[in-house]
Amino acid sequence: MAPKLPVYMDNHASTRVDPRVIEAMLPLLSENYGNAASRNHEFGWKAEELVENARGQVARLINASPKEIVFTSGATESDNLAIKGVAEFYRDKGNHIVTQTTEHRAVLDVCKHLEKSGFDVTYLPVARNGRIDLDDLRRAITPKTILVSIMYANNEIGVVQPIAEIGKIAKERGVLFHTDAVQAIGKIPVDVERDGIDLLSISAHKLYGPKGVGALYVRRKNPRVQLAPMIDGGGHERGVRSGTLNVPGIVGLGKACEICQKEMADESARLHVLRDRLKDAILAGLSDATINGSMEHRLPNNLNVSFAGVEGDALLMGINDVAVSSGSACTSATLEPSHVLRALDVPEDLAHSSIRFGLGRFNTEEETDYVAKRVIETVKRLRELSPLYEAAKPRSGS
Ligand SMILES: *Cc1c(COP(=O)(O)O)cnc(C)c1O
């Protein structure tokens, strides 16, 4: 059966807002329009109550306490607040930060910024499977290190880092541990206690909530983490993040977290099956298709494949009724191969020929089969048009 087109399979970039989340948010845009900071009337009290309820919903999903949740405008802000906030507050303790090469730009660019103001940053390499080496981490930490920032799961290749081990090393060495958990939250179980996490970034629009809202988990005991605020003002969020709270967004984030907590186990199992169905169909239908990153330590909803002999952008255009992403970063005017794939030592031409598939809550089996079929027929067609690929092809039998 042909699915309704176009098919959306780019759920690492953003997700559709769950109808149950929209339903929870709507009253906040109509009758409950109070400011959560208004202390002297019913409108304010109601808004505050809803915000505190959402704080509990977010906290429960990661085994935190509600007081440890700071609402932000999204994970870019959470990453900035975590890293710059620690850097500024603990500057007297040291000026060294450890991160790794396949982080999101929201972490890498913050580190680049801090390097300009006197911080030293170590960017750990990753192995071909996309994971850091824990011995590299141990060696990188010095008496001047104040923070380790390693993402939970990667947004391009879905590779999950050894987070609990990293948390343990950070704790042993008395260093704070921040993780950008945007892609992991709601897909795999995340537990700040089990994993030894001190700071953790969340974004609502990656888990079927609205855009422009997120949260930062900030540990309050063992140790109590302190942050220099990045935004000064009315002293909201315990003075760490001033600004009138985005009540509809926060309520949406809370509802989205509650749904993930209830449905994550079943949903992830279902997406795992669909993802493997997509992978098996593509690998059976095409030669010279290679998976990027570990299949073992990977989010259940991610697939990243390089198709030798094909330009990623030509492939994307060829399958224009399917929404996926290519391995070329279109963040800049020039077309650069993805820094993540390059960090895995994927050759530049193969990095340009790679596609990221991000499955999500609303994808069906029909859609998965349709995407596999379209990718296979389009890669075959493009390869037939490519004299270079035809010439380089090993002569096999026929
Ligand atoms: C999307 C994303 C971000 C940025 O989140 P926003 O809420 O869009 O600012 C940060 N890190 C990772 C890993 C992401 O996937």
GROMACS .gro file of C-alpha atoms and ligand atoms in nm:
model
  413
    1MET     CA    1   0.000   0.000   0.000
    2ALA     CA    2   0.138   0.344  -0.087
    3PRO     CA    3   0.163   0.574   0.213
    4LYS     CA    4   0.047   0.934   0.222
    5LEU     CA    5   0.321   1.149   0.071
    6PRO     CA    6   0.560   1.303   0.149
    7VAL     CA    7   0.696   1.064   0.410
    8TYR     CA    8   0.867   1.234   0.704
    9MET     CA    9   1.170   1.038   0.823
   10ASP     CA   10   1.388   1.316   0.962
   11ASN     CA   11   1.299   1.286   1.329
   12HIS     CA   12   1.648   1.380   1.452
   13ALA     CA   13   1.595   1.726   1.303
   14SER     CA   14   1.254   1.775   1.458
   15THR     CA   15   0.937   1.583   1.535
   16ARG     CA   16   0.568   1.636   1.479
   17VAL     CA   17   0.396   1.766   1.792
   18ASP     CA   18   0.192   1.484   1.942
   19PRO     CA   19  -0.183   1.568   1.931
   20ARG     CA   20  -0.201   1.497   2.306
   21VAL     CA   21   0.067   1.762   2.360
   22ILE     CA   22  -0.126   2.016   2.152
   23GLU     CA   23  -0.437   1.942   2.353
   24ALA     CA   24  -0.250   2.007   2.678
   25MET     CA   25  -0.110   2.334   2.545
   26LEU     CA   26  -0.423   2.489   2.394
   27PRO     CA   27  -0.581   2.619   2.718
   28LEU     CA   28  -0.258   2.806   2.790
   29LEU     CA   29  -0.306   3.004   2.471
   30SER     CA   30  -0.669   3.087   2.548
   31GLU     CA   31  -0.803   3.104   2.903
   32ASN     CA   32  -0.492   3.033   3.115
   33TYR     CA   33  -0.277   3.322   2.998
   34GLY     CA   34  -0.138   3.428   3.334
   35ASN     CA   35   0.228   3.497   3.405
   36ALA     CA   36   0.372   3.225   3.627
   37ALA     CA   37   0.555   3.497   3.820
   38SER     CA   38   0.231   3.684   3.911
   39ARG     CA   39   0.194   3.612   4.282
   40ASN     CA   40  -0.127   3.795   4.362
   41HIS     CA   41  -0.405   3.651   4.149
   42GLU     CA   42  -0.561   3.334   4.026
   43PHE     CA   43  -0.421   3.362   3.672
   44GLY     CA   44  -0.065   3.362   3.802
   45TRP     CA   45  -0.127   3.082   4.051
   46LYS     CA   46  -0.277   2.861   3.781
   47ALA     CA   47   0.017   2.922   3.546
   48GLU     CA   48   0.263   2.851   3.826
   49GLU     CA   49   0.083   2.530   3.918
   50LEU     CA   50   0.098   2.409   3.557
   51VAL     CA   51   0.468   2.497   3.529
   52GLU     CA   52   0.545   2.307   3.849
   53ASN     CA   53   0.348   2.008   3.724
   54ALA     CA   54   0.555   2.012   3.403
   55ARG     CA   55   0.875   2.038   3.606
   56GLY     CA   56   0.778   1.715   3.779
   57GLN     CA   57   0.699   1.543   3.448
   58VAL     CA   58   1.042   1.634   3.305
   59ALA     CA   59   1.222   1.534   3.626
   60ARG     CA   60   1.052   1.194   3.646
   61LEU     CA   61   1.164   1.098   3.296
   62ILE     CA   62   1.532   1.128   3.397
   63ASN     CA   63   1.504   1.031   3.767
   64ALA     CA   64   1.577   1.384   3.889
   65SER     CA   65   1.394   1.600   4.142
   66PRO     CA   66   1.176   1.886   4.013
   67LYS     CA   67   1.397   2.151   4.175
   68GLU     CA   68   1.684   2.037   3.952
   69ILE     CA   69   1.503   2.135   3.630
   70VAL     CA   70   1.565   2.480   3.474
   71PHE     CA   71   1.345   2.571   3.178
   72THR     CA   72   1.516   2.726   2.875
   73SER     CA   73   1.439   2.814   2.513
   74GLY     CA   74   1.577   2.483   2.386
   75ALA     CA   75   1.885   2.266   2.393
   76THR     CA   76   2.111   2.522   2.227
   77GLU     CA   77   2.049   2.748   2.524
   78SER     CA   78   2.079   2.457   2.770
   79ASP     CA   79   2.418   2.361   2.625
   80ASN     CA   80   2.533   2.725   2.642
   81LEU     CA   81   2.411   2.766   2.999
   82ALA     CA   82   2.569   2.440   3.115
   83ILE     CA   83   2.911   2.494   2.962
   84LYS     CA   84   2.949   2.872   2.987
   85GLY     CA   85   2.776   2.871   3.324
   86VAL     CA   86   3.023   2.619   3.469
   87ALA     CA   87   3.320   2.782   3.294
   88GLU     CA   88   3.241   3.121   3.443
   89PHE     CA   89   3.145   3.000   3.789
   90TYR     CA   90   3.437   2.758   3.839
   91ARG     CA   91   3.702   2.959   3.659
   92ASP     CA   92   3.911   2.991   3.977
   93LYS     CA   93   3.925   2.611   4.000
   94GLY     CA   94   4.054   2.558   3.648
   95ASN     CA   95   4.026   2.650   3.282
   96HIS     CA   96   4.018   2.312   3.109
   97ILE     CA   97   3.718   2.141   2.946
   98VAL     CA   98   3.702   1.798   2.782
   99THR     CA   99   3.456   1.725   2.502
  100GLN     CA  100   3.469   1.520   2.182
  101THR     CA  101   3.472   1.575   1.808
  102THR     CA  102   3.124   1.452   1.714
  103GLU     CA  103   2.930   1.686   1.944
  104HIS     CA  104   2.648   1.903   1.814
  105ARG     CA  105   2.743   2.254   1.708
  106ALA     CA  106   2.569   2.386   2.020
  107VAL     CA  107   2.851   2.230   2.224
  108LEU     CA  108   3.143   2.265   1.981
  109ASP     CA  109   3.080   2.632   1.909
  110VAL     CA  110   3.045   2.714   2.279
  111CYS     CA  111   3.383   2.547   2.338
  112LYS     CA  112   3.536   2.741   2.047
  113HIS     CA  113   3.400   3.059   2.203
  114LEU     CA  114   3.552   2.977   2.541
  115GLU     CA  115   3.889   2.902   2.383
  116LYS     CA  116   3.898   3.266   2.273
  117SER     CA  117   3.862   3.377   2.632
  118GLY     CA  118   4.142   3.170   2.780
  119PHE     CA  119   3.995   2.822   2.821
  120ASP     CA  120   4.172   2.510   2.703
  121VAL     CA  121   3.951   2.251   2.539
  122THR     CA  122   4.043   1.890   2.462
  123TYR     CA  123   3.840   1.738   2.176
  124LEU     CA  124   3.858   1.360   2.219
  125PRO     CA  125   3.861   1.159   1.896
  126VAL     CA  126   3.614   0.877   1.833
  127ALA     CA  127   3.678   0.529   1.697
  128ARG     CA  128   3.528   0.405   1.369
  129ASN     CA  129   3.224   0.296   1.568
  130GLY     CA  130   3.165   0.656   1.682
  131ARG     CA  131   3.249   0.606   2.050
  132ILE     CA  132   3.518   0.770   2.257
  133ASP     CA  133   3.791   0.565   2.424
  134LEU     CA  134   3.756   0.583   2.803
  135ASP     CA  135   4.135   0.569   2.844
  136ASP     CA  136   4.161   0.880   2.626
  137LEU     CA  137   3.917   1.047   2.864
  138ARG     CA  138   4.114   0.938   3.172
  139ARG     CA  139   4.435   1.072   3.020
  140ALA     CA  140   4.274   1.400   2.915
  141ILE     CA  141   4.156   1.500   3.264
  142THR     CA  142   4.410   1.719   3.445
  143PRO     CA  143   4.401   1.906   3.778
  144LYS     CA  144   4.280   2.208   3.576
  145THR     CA  145   3.980   2.025   3.429
  146ILE     CA  146   3.644   2.156   3.551
  147LEU     CA  147   3.400   1.996   3.307
  148VAL     CA  148   3.352   1.698   3.078
  149SER     CA  149   3.081   1.744   2.813
  150ILE     CA  150   2.999   1.431   2.612
  151MET     CA  151   2.668   1.383   2.432
  152TYR     CA  152   2.444   1.090   2.522
  153ALA     CA  153   2.360   0.992   2.165
  154ASN     CA  154   2.466   1.146   1.837
  155ASN     CA  155   2.215   1.330   1.617
  156GLU     CA  156   2.363   1.205   1.287
  157ILE     CA  157   2.467   0.847   1.350
  158GLY     CA  158   2.264   0.768   1.662
  159VAL     CA  159   2.568   0.625   1.838
  160VAL     CA  160   2.527   0.608   2.216
  161GLN     CA  161   2.834   0.691   2.425
  162PRO     CA  162   2.934   0.489   2.736
  163ILE     CA  163   2.764   0.747   2.957
  164ALA     CA  164   2.760   0.567   3.293
  165GLU     CA  165   3.133   0.491   3.262
  166ILE     CA  166   3.205   0.854   3.172
  167GLY     CA  167   3.000   0.966   3.472
  168LYS     CA  168   3.198   0.735   3.697
  169ILE     CA  169   3.534   0.863   3.572
  170ALA     CA  170   3.424   1.226   3.608
  171LYS     CA  171   3.309   1.163   3.965
  172GLU     CA  172   3.632   0.981   4.060
  173ARG     CA  173   3.833   1.275   3.931
  174GLY     CA  174   3.609   1.541   4.090
  175VAL     CA  175   3.507   1.689   3.755
  176LEU     CA  176   3.153   1.793   3.657
  177PHE     CA  177   2.983   1.597   3.379
  178HIS     CA  178   2.744   1.757   3.129
  179THR     CA  179   2.567   1.557   2.859
  180ASP     CA  180   2.364   1.680   2.563
  181ALA     CA  181   2.092   1.414   2.585
  182VAL     CA  182   1.858   1.565   2.324
  183GLN     CA  183   1.851   1.258   2.100
  184ALA     CA  184   1.847   1.001   2.379
  185ILE     CA  185   1.566   1.140   2.596
  186GLY     CA  186   1.244   0.955   2.534
  187LYS     CA  187   1.413   0.695   2.312
  188ILE     CA  188   1.631   0.507   2.561
  189PRO     CA  189   1.622   0.508   2.942
  190VAL     CA  190   1.821   0.800   3.085
  191ASP     CA  191   1.881   0.816   3.460
  192VAL     CA  192   2.095   1.097   3.604
  193GLU     CA  193   2.168   0.893   3.918
  194ARG     CA  194   2.263   0.567   3.749
  195ASP     CA  195   2.463   0.756   3.485
  196GLY     CA  196   2.639   0.998   3.722
  197ILE     CA  197   2.526   1.304   3.526
  198ASP     CA  198   2.557   1.655   3.677
  199LEU     CA  199   2.409   1.861   3.392
  200LEU     CA  200   2.184   1.740   3.108
  201SER     CA  201   2.030   1.922   2.810
  202ILE     CA  202   1.679   1.850   2.677
  203SER     CA  203   1.483   1.990   2.382
  204ALA     CA  204   1.105   1.957   2.349
  205HIS     CA  205   1.084   1.951   1.969
  206LYS     CA  206   1.296   1.636   1.948
  207LEU     CA  207   1.046   1.442   2.158
  208TYR     CA  208   0.712   1.535   2.000
  209GLY     CA  209   0.682   1.866   2.182
  210PRO     CA  210   0.688   2.226   2.055
  211LYS     CA  211   0.991   2.418   1.929
  212GLY     CA  212   1.158   2.691   2.132
  213VAL     CA  213   1.147   2.524   2.471
  214GLY     CA  214   1.383   2.294   2.655
  215ALA     CA  215   1.536   2.228   2.992
  216LEU     CA  216   1.865   2.192   3.171
  217TYR     CA  217   1.897   1.945   3.456
  218VAL     CA  218   2.131   2.086   3.723
  219ARG     CA  219   2.234   1.850   4.004
  220ARG     CA  220   2.158   1.985   4.351
  221LYS     CA  221   2.343   1.739   4.572
  222ASN     CA  222   2.657   1.519   4.552
  223PRO     CA  223   2.774   1.763   4.430
  224ARG     CA  224   2.565   2.078   4.424
  225VAL     CA  225   2.635   2.231   4.084
  226GLN     CA  226   2.641   2.608   4.057
  227LEU     CA  227   2.614   2.810   3.740
  228ALA     CA  228   2.680   3.168   3.642
  229PRO     CA  229   2.359   3.282   3.468
  230MET     CA  230   2.377   3.374   3.101
  231ILE     CA  231   2.062   3.587   3.109
  232ASP     CA  232   2.012   3.836   3.392
  233GLY     CA  233   1.676   3.988   3.473
  234GLY     CA  234   1.385   3.914   3.698
  235GLY     CA  235   1.553   3.624   3.877
  236HIS     CA  236   1.327   3.351   3.740
  237GLU     CA  237   1.430   2.985   3.768
  238ARG     CA  238   1.621   3.049   4.094
  239GLY     CA  239   1.815   3.327   3.931
  240VAL     CA  240   1.981   3.092   3.683
  241ARG     CA  241   1.766   3.186   3.384
  242SER     CA  242   1.570   3.508   3.394
  243GLY     CA  243   1.280   3.579   3.160
  244THR     CA  244   0.905   3.524   3.175
  245LEU     CA  245   0.841   3.153   3.148
  246ASN     CA  246   0.706   3.014   2.821
  247VAL     CA  247   0.411   2.853   2.997
  248PRO     CA  248   0.246   2.690   2.691
  249GLY     CA  249   0.582   2.553   2.575
  250ILE     CA  250   0.672   2.427   2.920
  251VAL     CA  251   0.336   2.253   2.960
  252GLY     CA  252   0.393   2.095   2.616
  253LEU     CA  253   0.741   1.978   2.714
  254GLY     CA  254   0.606   1.828   3.036
  255LYS     CA  255   0.326   1.643   2.858
  256ALA     CA  256   0.569   1.518   2.592
  257CYS     CA  257   0.797   1.381   2.866
  258GLU     CA  258   0.507   1.211   3.041
  259ILE     CA  259   0.402   1.038   2.718
  260CYS     CA  260   0.761   0.927   2.652
  261GLN     CA  261   0.789   0.783   3.000
  262LYS     CA  262   0.472   0.576   2.957
  263GLU     CA  263   0.529   0.466   2.598
  264MET     CA  264   0.906   0.459   2.547
  265ALA     CA  265   0.957   0.085   2.595
  266ASP     CA  266   0.691  -0.016   2.340
  267GLU     CA  267   0.769   0.264   2.100
  268SER     CA  268   1.142   0.196   2.094
  269ALA     CA  269   1.085  -0.174   2.036
  270ARG     CA  270   0.856  -0.092   1.743
  271LEU     CA  271   1.100   0.159   1.590
  272HIS     CA  272   1.387  -0.085   1.634
  273VAL     CA  273   1.199  -0.338   1.420
  274LEU     CA  274   1.115  -0.075   1.156
  275ARG     CA  275   1.472   0.057   1.148
  276ASP     CA  276   1.611  -0.295   1.101
  277ARG     CA  277   1.353  -0.360   0.830
  278LEU     CA  278   1.473  -0.047   0.648
  279LYS     CA  279   1.840  -0.143   0.692
  280ASP     CA  280   1.788  -0.502   0.576
  281ALA     CA  281   1.590  -0.395   0.270
  282ILE     CA  282   1.853  -0.138   0.167
  283LEU     CA  283   2.146  -0.374   0.219
  284ALA     CA  284   1.967  -0.654   0.032
  285GLY     CA  285   1.872  -0.425  -0.255
  286LEU     CA  286   2.204  -0.245  -0.309
  287SER     CA  287   2.573  -0.325  -0.321
  288ASP     CA  288   2.829  -0.075  -0.186
  289ALA     CA  289   2.601   0.059   0.085
  290THR     CA  290   2.778   0.097   0.420
  291ILE     CA  291   2.640   0.174   0.763
  292ASN     CA  292   2.811   0.455   0.952
  293GLY     CA  293   2.865   0.405   1.325
  294SER     CA  294   2.809   0.119   1.565
  295MET     CA  295   2.491  -0.084   1.518
  296GLU     CA  296   2.531  -0.223   1.870
  297HIS     CA  297   2.551   0.106   2.061
  298ARG     CA  298   2.287   0.293   1.869
  299LEU     CA  299   1.950   0.459   1.911
  300PRO     CA  300   1.667   0.233   1.795
  301ASN     CA  301   1.537   0.494   1.549
  302ASN     CA  302   1.855   0.589   1.361
  303LEU     CA  303   2.012   0.465   1.040
  304ASN     CA  304   2.298   0.636   0.856
  305VAL     CA  305   2.414   0.489   0.527
  306SER     CA  306   2.673   0.586   0.264
  307PHE     CA  307   2.593   0.496  -0.097
  308ALA     CA  308   2.917   0.481  -0.297
  309GLY     CA  309   2.903   0.652  -0.634
  310VAL     CA  310   2.609   0.876  -0.552
  311GLU     CA  311   2.598   1.240  -0.443
  312GLY     CA  312   2.387   1.272  -0.129
  313ASP     CA  313   2.217   1.582  -0.262
  314ALA     CA  314   2.134   1.419  -0.594
  315LEU     CA  315   1.987   1.130  -0.397
  316LEU     CA  316   1.783   1.365  -0.180
  317MET     CA  317   1.647   1.533  -0.492
  318GLY     CA  318   1.575   1.195  -0.647
  319ILE     CA  319   1.364   1.094  -0.349
  320ASN     CA  320   1.191   1.425  -0.303
  321ASP     CA  321   0.875   1.265  -0.164
  322VAL     CA  322   1.079   1.139   0.134
  323ALA     CA  323   1.212   1.379   0.399
  324VAL     CA  324   1.557   1.264   0.520
  325SER     CA  325   1.894   1.439   0.564
  326SER     CA  326   2.225   1.409   0.381
  327GLY     CA  327   2.573   1.387   0.530
  328SER     CA  328   2.665   1.728   0.397
  329ALA     CA  329   2.625   2.004   0.649
  330CYS     CA  330   2.423   2.277   0.487
  331THR     CA  331   2.475   2.493   0.796
  332SER     CA  332   2.729   2.700   0.604
  333ALA     CA  333   2.719   2.845   0.255
  334THR     CA  334   2.984   2.602   0.139
  335LEU     CA  335   2.891   2.237   0.128
  336GLU     CA  336   3.108   2.070   0.391
  337PRO     CA  337   3.102   1.699   0.457
  338SER     CA  338   2.957   1.621   0.799
  339HIS     CA  339   3.214   1.667   1.076
  340VAL     CA  340   3.067   1.361   1.246
  341LEU     CA  341   3.128   1.129   0.950
  342ARG     CA  342   3.474   1.278   0.898
  343ALA     CA  343   3.551   1.208   1.265
  344LEU     CA  344   3.468   0.841   1.197
  345ASP     CA  345   3.725   0.849   0.915
  346VAL     CA  346   3.457   0.813   0.649
  347PRO     CA  347   3.625   0.939   0.326
  348GLU     CA  348   3.501   1.274   0.205
  349ASP     CA  349   3.322   1.139  -0.103
  350LEU     CA  350   3.140   0.876   0.103
  351ALA     CA  351   3.048   1.136   0.364
  352HIS     CA  352   2.888   1.339   0.085
  353SER     CA  353   2.702   1.029  -0.031
  354SER     CA  354   2.540   0.947   0.303
  355ILE     CA  355   2.184   0.972   0.419
  356ARG     CA  356   2.047   0.993   0.774
  357PHE     CA  357   1.715   0.822   0.836
  358GLY     CA  358   1.541   0.922   1.159
  359LEU     CA  359   1.236   0.713   1.237
  360GLY     CA  360   0.973   0.838   1.474
  361ARG     CA  361   0.645   0.782   1.654
  362PHE     CA  362   0.432   0.846   1.348
  363ASN     CA  363   0.618   0.631   1.096
  364THR     CA  364   0.449   0.314   0.974
  365GLU     CA  365   0.562  -0.011   0.816
  366GLU     CA  366   0.420   0.100   0.479
  367GLU     CA  367   0.627   0.417   0.497
  368THR     CA  368   0.940   0.223   0.584
  369ASP     CA  369   0.895  -0.009   0.289
  370TYR     CA  370   0.823   0.284   0.060
  371VAL     CA  371   1.138   0.468   0.170
  372ALA     CA  372   1.353   0.157   0.115
  373LYS     CA  373   1.206   0.106  -0.232
  374ARG     CA  374   1.256   0.470  -0.333
  375VAL     CA  375   1.614   0.478  -0.205
  376ILE     CA  376   1.706   0.156  -0.385
  377GLU     CA  377   1.558   0.256  -0.720
  378THR     CA  378   1.704   0.606  -0.703
  379VAL     CA  379   2.057   0.492  -0.608
  380LYS     CA  380   2.049   0.237  -0.891
  381ARG     CA  381   1.936   0.498  -1.141
  382LEU     CA  382   2.198   0.753  -1.029
  383ARG     CA  383   2.472   0.493  -1.044
  384GLU     CA  384   2.377   0.398  -1.399
  385LEU     CA  385   2.416   0.764  -1.490
  386SER     CA  386   2.756   0.783  -1.323
  387PRO     CA  387   3.038   0.679  -1.558
  388LEU     CA  388   3.286   0.695  -1.270
  389TYR     CA  389   3.092   0.449  -1.059
  390GLU     CA  390   3.034   0.214  -1.351
  391ALA     CA  391   3.406   0.222  -1.438
  392ALA     CA  392   3.519   0.164  -1.079
  393LYS     CA  393   3.274  -0.121  -1.021
  394PRO     CA  394   3.446  -0.455  -0.969
  395ARG     CA  395   3.356  -0.689  -1.253
  396SER     CA  396   3.154  -0.958  -1.089
  397GLY     CA  397   3.047  -1.249  -1.306
  398SER     CA  398   2.795  -1.108  -1.550
  399LIG     C1  399   1.858   1.953   1.798
  399LIG     C2  400   1.976   1.939   1.885
  399LIG     C3  401   2.023   2.045   1.963
  399LIG     C4  402   1.961   2.183   1.958
  399LIG     O1  403   1.835   2.185   2.017
  399LIG     P1  404   1.738   2.311   1.996
  399LIG     O2  405   1.631   2.291   2.098
  399LIG     O3  406   1.687   2.300   1.856
  399LIG     O4  407   1.819   2.434   2.020
  399LIG     C5  408   2.132   2.023   2.044
  399LIG     N1  409   2.191   1.903   2.049
  399LIG     C6  410   2.150   1.798   1.977
  399LIG     C7  411   2.220   1.667   1.988
  399LIG     C8  412   2.041   1.813   1.892
  399LIG     O5  413   2.002   1.709   1.818
   0.00000   0.00000   0.00000
